[in-house]
Short mmCIF file of C-alpha atoms and ligand atoms in Angstrom, two decimals:
data_model
loop_
_atom_site.label_atom_id
_atom_site.label_comp_id
_atom_site.label_asym_id
_atom_site.label_seq_id
_atom_site.Cartn_x
_atom_site.Cartn_y
_atom_site.Cartn_z
CA MET A 2 -96.85 -87.62 110.88
CA ARG A 3 -94.50 -86.51 108.58
CA HIS A 4 -92.18 -84.84 111.11
CA SER A 5 -90.75 -81.09 109.49
CA ILE A 6 -87.06 -81.73 109.72
CA THR A 7 -86.42 -84.81 108.83
CA HIS A 8 -89.37 -85.45 106.69
CA ALA A 9 -88.89 -89.27 107.51
CA TYR A 10 -92.74 -91.13 107.72
CA SER A 11 -92.61 -93.07 111.59
CA VAL A 12 -93.42 -95.96 110.78
CA THR A 13 -93.67 -99.29 112.79
CA LEU A 14 -92.16 -102.45 111.72
CA LEU A 15 -93.36 -105.82 112.37
CA PRO A 16 -91.32 -108.51 110.27
CA GLY A 17 -93.48 -111.21 111.60
CA ASP A 18 -93.20 -114.71 111.82
CA GLY A 19 -92.89 -117.57 109.46
CA ILE A 20 -91.93 -115.86 105.83
CA GLY A 21 -92.65 -112.52 107.00
CA PRO A 22 -88.74 -111.58 107.61
CA GLU A 23 -88.36 -112.15 104.07
CA ILE A 24 -91.20 -111.33 102.79
CA THR A 25 -90.70 -107.55 104.90
CA ASP A 26 -86.61 -107.27 103.74
CA ALA A 27 -88.02 -107.68 100.03
CA THR A 28 -90.51 -105.12 100.92
CA LEU A 29 -87.94 -102.69 102.44
CA LEU A 30 -85.90 -102.37 99.44
CA VAL A 31 -88.28 -101.20 97.17
CA LEU A 32 -89.83 -98.81 99.96
CA GLU A 33 -86.04 -97.48 99.96
CA ALA A 34 -86.06 -96.72 96.29
CA THR A 35 -89.01 -94.93 95.88
CA GLY A 36 -86.75 -91.96 98.40
CA LEU A 37 -89.15 -91.45 101.06
CA SER A 38 -87.73 -91.54 104.26
CA PHE A 39 -88.84 -94.13 107.05
CA ALA A 40 -88.43 -93.37 110.67
CA TRP A 41 -88.91 -97.90 111.16
CA ASP A 42 -89.80 -98.51 114.53
CA VAL A 43 -89.26 -102.68 114.16
CA GLN A 44 -91.11 -103.97 117.10
CA LYS A 45 -92.13 -107.89 117.47
CA ALA A 46 -95.65 -109.72 117.99
CA GLY A 47 -96.86 -113.23 117.51
CA ALA A 48 -94.14 -116.11 117.59
CA ALA A 49 -90.69 -113.63 117.18
CA ALA A 50 -91.96 -111.88 120.49
CA LEU A 51 -92.38 -115.26 122.24
CA GLY A 52 -88.39 -116.27 122.12
CA ILE A 53 -86.90 -119.61 121.37
CA GLU A 54 -87.67 -120.06 125.27
CA ARG A 55 -91.36 -119.13 124.61
CA ARG A 56 -91.72 -116.89 127.78
CA GLY A 57 -92.10 -113.81 126.09
CA GLU A 58 -96.00 -111.89 125.48
CA VAL A 59 -97.51 -111.74 121.61
CA LEU A 60 -98.24 -109.01 121.67
CA PRO A 61 -95.51 -106.87 124.21
CA ASP A 62 -96.68 -103.06 125.55
CA PRO A 63 -93.83 -101.58 123.40
CA THR A 64 -94.86 -102.72 120.56
CA ILE A 65 -98.32 -101.51 121.30
CA GLU A 66 -97.04 -98.46 122.60
CA SER A 67 -95.03 -98.04 118.98
CA ILE A 68 -98.03 -98.38 116.64
CA ARG A 69 -100.09 -95.83 119.11
CA LEU A 70 -98.07 -92.84 118.78
CA THR A 71 -97.16 -94.10 114.53
CA LYS A 72 -100.89 -95.01 114.15
CA CYS A 73 -98.71 -96.40 111.52
CA ALA A 74 -97.70 -100.41 110.74
CA LEU A 75 -96.14 -102.49 108.27
CA LYS A 76 -96.79 -105.65 109.23
CA GLY A 77 -95.67 -109.52 107.80
CA PRO A 78 -97.74 -112.56 108.81
CA LEU A 79 -98.22 -113.69 112.81
CA GLU A 80 -98.66 -117.51 113.27
CA THR A 81 -101.61 -118.09 115.28
CA PRO A 82 -101.87 -122.19 116.77
CA VAL A 83 -105.05 -123.96 116.06
CA GLY A 84 -107.14 -124.89 118.25
CA GLY A 85 -105.66 -124.61 121.77
CA GLY A 86 -102.49 -121.47 122.92
CA TYR A 87 -102.23 -117.87 123.05
CA ARG A 88 -105.55 -116.57 121.35
CA SER A 89 -105.07 -114.51 117.24
CA VAL A 90 -102.28 -111.65 117.93
CA ASN A 91 -103.91 -109.69 114.62
CA VAL A 92 -107.23 -110.11 116.36
CA ALA A 93 -106.10 -108.68 119.21
CA LEU A 94 -104.65 -105.89 117.07
CA ARG A 95 -107.07 -105.40 115.75
CA GLN A 96 -109.42 -104.75 118.68
CA GLU A 97 -106.82 -103.36 120.04
CA PHE A 98 -106.81 -100.07 117.69
CA GLN A 99 -110.43 -99.96 116.57
CA LEU A 100 -109.30 -101.51 113.31
CA TYR A 101 -112.93 -102.16 112.23
CA ALA A 102 -112.88 -101.91 108.40
CA ASN A 103 -110.75 -104.18 106.56
CA LEU A 104 -109.88 -103.66 103.07
CA ARG A 105 -108.76 -105.69 100.47
CA PRO A 106 -109.08 -105.06 96.18
CA VAL A 107 -107.73 -108.12 93.81
CA ARG A 108 -107.01 -107.24 90.30
CA THR A 109 -105.60 -109.83 88.08
CA ILE A 110 -102.02 -109.44 86.95
CA ILE A 111 -101.12 -112.30 85.03
CA PRO A 112 -104.44 -114.41 83.34
CA PHE A 113 -105.48 -117.13 86.11
CA ARG A 114 -107.05 -120.35 84.81
CA GLY A 115 -109.78 -118.37 82.66
CA TYR A 116 -110.04 -115.75 85.04
CA ASP A 117 -108.21 -112.45 83.27
CA ALA A 118 -109.75 -109.13 84.45
CA ILE A 119 -110.40 -109.66 88.07
CA ASP A 120 -111.20 -106.48 89.76
CA ILE A 121 -113.00 -106.94 93.26
CA VAL A 122 -112.40 -104.95 96.44
CA LEU A 123 -113.38 -106.39 99.76
CA VAL A 124 -114.29 -104.97 102.73
CA ARG A 125 -115.24 -106.62 105.77
CA GLU A 126 -115.51 -105.62 109.20
CA ASN A 127 -112.94 -106.67 111.31
CA THR A 128 -113.49 -106.80 114.82
CA GLN A 129 -117.27 -107.92 115.67
CA GLY A 130 -118.99 -110.94 114.76
CA LEU A 131 -118.26 -114.80 115.67
CA TYR A 132 -114.62 -113.47 115.39
CA ALA A 133 -115.15 -110.91 118.75
CA GLY A 134 -113.94 -113.61 121.01
CA VAL A 135 -116.45 -114.46 123.17
CA GLU A 136 -116.45 -118.37 123.47
CA HIS A 137 -116.16 -120.99 126.25
CA PHE A 138 -116.78 -124.82 126.49
CA VAL A 139 -119.49 -126.53 128.72
CA GLN A 140 -118.70 -128.87 130.88
CA VAL A 141 -120.87 -131.94 130.92
CA GLY A 142 -120.00 -135.17 132.97
CA GLY A 143 -116.55 -135.94 132.92
CA ASP A 144 -115.72 -133.72 129.33
CA PRO A 145 -115.18 -130.69 130.03
CA HIS A 146 -115.34 -130.04 126.66
CA ALA A 147 -117.90 -131.62 125.69
CA VAL A 148 -120.40 -128.13 124.08
CA ALA A 149 -118.60 -125.09 122.44
CA GLU A 150 -120.23 -121.65 122.71
CA SER A 151 -118.99 -118.61 120.51
CA ALA A 152 -121.34 -115.07 120.68
CA ALA A 153 -121.52 -113.33 117.39
CA ILE A 154 -121.46 -109.63 118.45
CA VAL A 155 -122.58 -106.99 115.94
CA THR A 156 -123.78 -104.24 116.64
CA ARG A 157 -125.42 -101.39 114.60
CA GLU A 158 -122.88 -98.27 115.20
CA GLY A 159 -120.00 -101.41 113.28
CA CYS A 160 -122.15 -101.84 110.81
CA HIS A 161 -123.43 -98.50 109.95
CA ASP A 162 -119.40 -97.68 110.07
CA ILE A 163 -118.45 -101.17 108.18
CA VAL A 164 -120.61 -100.29 105.31
CA ARG A 165 -120.50 -96.66 105.25
CA PHE A 166 -117.02 -97.56 104.76
CA ALA A 167 -117.49 -99.15 101.56
CA PHE A 168 -119.34 -96.64 99.73
CA ASP A 169 -117.40 -94.15 100.60
CA HIS A 170 -114.46 -95.95 99.41
CA ALA A 171 -116.35 -96.94 96.38
CA LEU A 172 -117.41 -92.86 96.15
CA HIS A 173 -113.87 -92.12 95.82
CA HIS A 174 -112.03 -94.81 93.32
CA SER A 175 -115.81 -94.44 90.91
CA ARG A 176 -116.17 -98.26 91.67
CA SER A 177 -120.03 -98.18 90.35
CA LYS A 178 -122.02 -101.01 92.77
CA VAL A 179 -121.63 -102.11 96.39
CA THR A 180 -123.25 -105.67 97.31
CA LEU A 181 -123.69 -106.34 100.71
CA VAL A 182 -123.04 -110.11 101.60
CA HIS A 183 -125.38 -111.62 104.48
CA LYS A 184 -126.85 -114.73 105.46
CA ALA A 185 -129.84 -112.67 107.05
CA ASN A 186 -132.24 -115.45 105.60
CA ILE A 187 -130.89 -117.56 108.97
CA LEU A 188 -128.89 -114.91 110.76
CA LYS A 189 -131.93 -113.30 111.33
CA MET A 190 -130.40 -110.92 113.88
CA VAL A 191 -126.60 -110.76 113.84
CA SER A 192 -126.68 -110.96 110.01
CA GLY A 193 -130.31 -108.99 109.77
CA LEU A 194 -129.08 -106.37 112.05
CA PHE A 195 -126.02 -106.23 109.13
CA LEU A 196 -128.47 -106.15 106.36
CA GLU A 197 -131.21 -103.77 108.18
CA GLU A 198 -128.23 -101.26 108.71
CA GLY A 199 -126.62 -101.41 105.21
CA ARG A 200 -130.14 -101.05 102.80
CA ARG A 201 -130.20 -97.73 105.22
CA VAL A 202 -126.59 -96.44 105.34
CA ALA A 203 -126.81 -97.37 100.90
CA ARG A 204 -129.71 -95.23 100.57
CA ASP A 205 -128.14 -92.15 101.27
CA TYR A 206 -125.69 -92.50 97.98
CA ASP A 207 -126.18 -92.80 94.19
CA ILE A 208 -124.25 -95.76 93.72
CA GLU A 209 -126.20 -99.36 92.62
CA CYS A 210 -126.00 -101.16 95.45
CA ASN A 211 -127.72 -105.42 95.60
CA GLU A 212 -127.50 -107.56 98.23
CA MET A 213 -126.82 -111.53 97.88
CA ILE A 214 -126.78 -114.17 100.73
CA ILE A 215 -122.85 -115.60 101.43
CA ASP A 216 -123.61 -119.08 99.78
CA ASN A 217 -125.00 -118.12 96.58
CA ALA A 218 -122.12 -114.54 97.07
CA ALA A 219 -118.79 -117.82 96.98
CA MET A 220 -120.58 -119.49 93.72
CA GLN A 221 -121.04 -116.69 92.03
CA LEU A 222 -117.82 -115.13 92.28
CA VAL A 223 -116.71 -118.40 90.59
CA MET A 224 -119.00 -118.01 87.80
CA LYS A 225 -119.73 -114.72 87.56
CA PRO A 226 -116.77 -112.38 88.86
CA GLU A 227 -117.29 -109.44 86.49
CA THR A 228 -120.43 -108.84 87.80
CA PHE A 229 -118.81 -107.40 91.08
CA ASP A 230 -117.32 -104.56 91.89
CA VAL A 231 -117.27 -103.77 95.67
CA ILE A 232 -118.17 -105.89 98.37
CA VAL A 233 -119.08 -105.04 101.85
CA THR A 234 -119.51 -107.96 104.47
CA THR A 235 -119.64 -109.18 107.98
CA ASN A 236 -115.65 -109.98 109.01
CA MET A 237 -115.89 -114.09 108.64
CA PHE A 238 -118.22 -114.77 105.79
CA GLY A 239 -115.38 -111.33 104.64
CA ASP A 240 -112.49 -113.61 105.62
CA ILE A 241 -113.15 -116.46 104.01
CA LEU A 242 -114.34 -114.76 100.43
CA SER A 243 -110.83 -112.61 100.25
CA ASP A 244 -109.15 -115.81 100.22
CA LEU A 245 -111.67 -116.60 97.60
CA ILE A 246 -110.98 -113.98 95.64
CA ALA A 247 -107.61 -113.68 96.20
CA GLY A 248 -107.67 -117.35 94.49
CA LEU A 249 -109.51 -115.70 91.18
CA ILE A 250 -105.69 -113.89 90.23
CA GLY A 251 -103.21 -117.04 91.25
CA GLY A 252 -103.06 -117.18 94.84
CA LEU A 253 -102.63 -115.06 98.21
CA GLY A 254 -99.40 -114.47 97.13
CA LEU A 255 -100.87 -111.20 95.24
CA ALA A 256 -103.20 -109.89 97.64
CA PRO A 257 -102.63 -106.55 99.87
CA SER A 258 -104.98 -105.73 102.61
CA ALA A 259 -105.24 -102.06 104.18
CA ASN A 260 -106.70 -102.80 108.34
CA ILE A 261 -108.63 -99.32 108.78
CA GLY A 262 -108.55 -98.50 112.18
CA ARG A 263 -109.89 -95.22 114.70
CA THR A 264 -106.59 -94.59 116.51
CA ALA A 265 -103.99 -96.27 114.16
CA SER A 266 -104.16 -98.30 110.58
CA ILE A 267 -101.87 -101.48 109.62
CA PHE A 268 -100.91 -102.68 106.51
CA GLU A 269 -100.63 -106.87 105.78
CA ALA A 270 -100.42 -109.06 102.93
CA VAL A 271 -103.52 -111.70 103.25
CA HIS A 272 -101.76 -114.67 103.29
CA GLY A 273 -100.36 -116.09 106.42
CA THR A 274 -96.55 -117.12 107.70
CA ALA A 275 -96.01 -120.09 104.97
CA PRO A 276 -94.47 -122.47 106.92
CA ASP A 277 -93.35 -124.88 104.68
CA ILE A 278 -91.51 -122.27 102.05
CA ALA A 279 -90.12 -120.11 105.58
CA GLY A 280 -86.53 -119.48 105.07
CA GLN A 281 -85.89 -120.70 101.73
CA GLY A 282 -85.99 -117.73 99.98
CA LYS A 283 -88.91 -118.93 97.81
CA ALA A 284 -91.71 -116.36 99.32
CA ASN A 285 -93.18 -113.61 97.15
CA PRO A 286 -93.43 -110.74 98.03
CA SER A 287 -95.68 -108.65 96.34
CA ALA A 288 -99.10 -109.18 98.40
CA LEU A 289 -96.94 -107.21 100.98
CA MET A 290 -95.34 -104.38 98.22
CA LEU A 291 -99.14 -103.88 97.19
CA SER A 292 -99.93 -103.61 100.76
CA ALA A 293 -97.17 -100.78 100.88
CA ALA A 294 -98.47 -99.36 98.39
CA MET A 295 -102.20 -98.80 100.08
CA MET A 296 -99.62 -97.64 103.12
CA LEU A 297 -98.12 -95.02 100.94
CA GLU A 298 -102.07 -93.88 99.68
CA HIS A 299 -102.89 -93.41 103.35
CA LEU A 300 -99.99 -91.41 103.95
CA GLY A 301 -100.70 -88.80 101.25
CA GLU A 302 -98.74 -89.97 98.69
CA MET A 303 -100.61 -91.21 96.25
CA ASP A 304 -98.38 -90.95 93.50
CA ILE A 305 -95.50 -93.38 94.56
CA GLY A 306 -98.21 -95.66 95.85
CA THR A 307 -99.02 -95.90 92.52
CA LYS A 308 -96.16 -96.24 91.49
CA VAL A 309 -94.97 -99.06 93.75
CA ARG A 310 -97.84 -101.09 92.51
CA GLU A 311 -97.22 -100.60 89.00
CA ALA A 312 -93.57 -102.05 89.08
CA VAL A 313 -94.53 -104.83 90.55
CA VAL A 314 -97.60 -105.47 88.29
CA ALA A 315 -94.67 -104.58 85.48
CA THR A 316 -91.67 -107.14 86.97
CA ILE A 317 -94.69 -109.95 87.19
CA ARG A 318 -96.48 -109.09 83.69
CA ASP A 319 -93.71 -107.63 81.02
CA ASP A 320 -90.43 -108.91 82.92
CA GLN A 321 -92.06 -111.84 83.37
CA ILE A 322 -89.66 -112.29 86.83
CA ARG A 323 -91.54 -114.23 88.67
CA THR A 324 -91.77 -116.06 92.98
CA GLY A 325 -92.60 -120.11 92.27
CA ASP A 326 -96.13 -119.41 92.99
CA LEU A 327 -96.48 -118.48 89.88
CA GLY A 328 -95.04 -120.49 87.82
CA GLY A 329 -90.85 -118.82 87.81
CA LYS A 330 -87.91 -119.07 89.39
CA ALA A 331 -86.73 -116.04 90.86
CA THR A 332 -85.74 -115.53 94.55
CA THR A 333 -87.87 -113.13 97.03
CA MET A 334 -84.97 -111.17 96.77
CA GLU A 335 -84.25 -111.45 92.97
CA PHE A 336 -87.65 -110.20 92.16
CA ALA A 337 -87.74 -107.67 95.18
CA LYS A 338 -84.24 -106.42 93.25
CA ALA A 339 -86.30 -105.64 89.80
CA VAL A 340 -88.94 -104.07 91.61
CA ALA A 341 -86.68 -101.12 93.07
CA GLU A 342 -85.04 -101.09 89.73
CA ARG A 343 -88.53 -99.62 88.45
CA VAL A 344 -89.37 -97.50 90.98
CA LYS A 345 -85.88 -95.47 91.06
P1 LIG B 403 -100.65 -119.17 104.83
O1 LIG B 403 -101.17 -118.02 103.91
O2 LIG B 403 -99.67 -119.07 105.66
O3 LIG B 403 -100.65 -120.43 103.32
C1 LIG B 403 -101.42 -120.95 102.23
C2 LIG B 403 -100.64 -121.69 101.18
O4 LIG B 403 -100.01 -120.18 100.46
C3 LIG B 403 -99.25 -122.22 101.19
O5 LIG B 403 -99.38 -122.49 100.72
C4 LIG B 403 -98.24 -120.89 101.21
O6 LIG B 403 -97.39 -121.70 101.12
C5 LIG B 403 -98.80 -120.54 100.67
N1 LIG B 403 -98.27 -119.06 100.58
C6 LIG B 403 -99.00 -118.29 101.38
N2 LIG B 403 -98.02 -116.53 100.93
C7 LIG B 403 -97.34 -116.91 100.53
C8 LIG B 403 -96.30 -116.65 98.89
N3 LIG B 403 -96.05 -115.01 99.91
N4 LIG B 403 -95.99 -116.94 98.47
C9 LIG B 403 -96.09 -118.06 97.88
N5 LIG B 403 -96.47 -118.82 98.73
C10 LIG B 403 -97.24 -118.52 99.57
O7 LIG B 403 -101.95 -119.97 105.74
P2 LIG B 403 -102.15 -121.30 106.55
O8 LIG B 403 -100.90 -122.12 105.98
O9 LIG B 403 -102.75 -121.25 106.25
O10 LIG B 403 -101.33 -120.65 108.30
C11 LIG B 403 -99.75 -120.58 108.46
C12 LIG B 403 -99.57 -119.61 109.43
O11 LIG B 403 -99.39 -118.19 108.98
C13 LIG B 403 -100.73 -119.92 110.52
O12 LIG B 403 -100.42 -120.06 112.15
C14 LIG B 403 -102.16 -118.67 110.96
O13 LIG B 403 -103.14 -118.40 112.00
C15 LIG B 403 -101.16 -117.62 110.37
N6 LIG B 403 -101.86 -116.62 109.47
C16 LIG B 403 -101.65 -115.11 109.44
C17 LIG B 403 -102.19 -114.45 109.41
C18 LIG B 403 -101.77 -113.10 109.84
O14 LIG B 403 -100.65 -112.50 110.33
N7 LIG B 403 -102.75 -111.53 108.65
C19 LIG B 403 -103.46 -114.62 108.53
C20 LIG B 403 -103.74 -115.53 108.62
C21 LIG B 403 -103.11 -116.17 108.09
#
């Protein structure tokens, strides 16, 4: 991906909706400070792409083309209407680029409510299960929404790939245990297949593997988080557990993620558009900065990725420069400037 003449990394940039543009500006400031060159291809998606008149497309062709070309995107959060309205652009992007693995590492930066040593990597299957988007209403009598049906689609190949991704991640990051989280006691087929294939893949690795039912996993994560290392699970369970784990380190403002795919990869914060604080300079840009650090590592810039991550941690922990969600008074840009200073 490095261009031989300019040495610039070509990356698609989707600032997104709500707090997206603010945290993107903050993150770009830090990436500039790394001294690396980026050829940003700024594109639109979500509400921003619809425009004020709401006439555009939520996932325009030029955006898809750009990601197809660069194979790498840094993305702000996108608004998704609840219930009706347009389909989730995030889900569409995951399916378009087969972003099958959602990697969500969560590590304590400052102690939070008695949790002081959280270090968990959640690997979530990103394209299948109940989020495959196969759902419909059934009309009964005069009520067109009398019944709602949703199909959870899980393939052996999908289960194989996600569990293998988790074990490979554990192997390459010196992690000692992988927990398969499932609900195979009730969902004997959709979750049973995940467990069956997970057990099979686990045999290929010299890494401890255990199994846990999703509801128990939720409780154990709150009561004994230190017993978890890498967790791998299906789409919806992963979605819910990753927010739970983010809550153990002080909230969504600190939780990064990478969507790794067969044809492209997209790096984004776990959190959403935070409409309650959008446009006020209050948002914590750490999660997107930490996602950018994951992107740098993905691009092969391991040392600079580590430097960005350590700068974010040191600014929060040592310099005690913090945004409101962490009890501080810093604005998004004040925080960004402090991180950039440490990166220079
Ligand atoms: P949210 O993550 O936007 O907000 C939840 C709470 O966390 C809010 O109180 C918010 O102020 C706070 N918060 C989130 N990020 C923060 C940050 N960086 N700094 C400080 N505080 C922060 O979740 P929501 O309210 O459920 O969703 C709002 C919108 O975002 C919805 O349209 C949803 O579909 C969308 N969403 C998008 C993504 C994505 O694009 N990846 C992910 C989740 C939600």
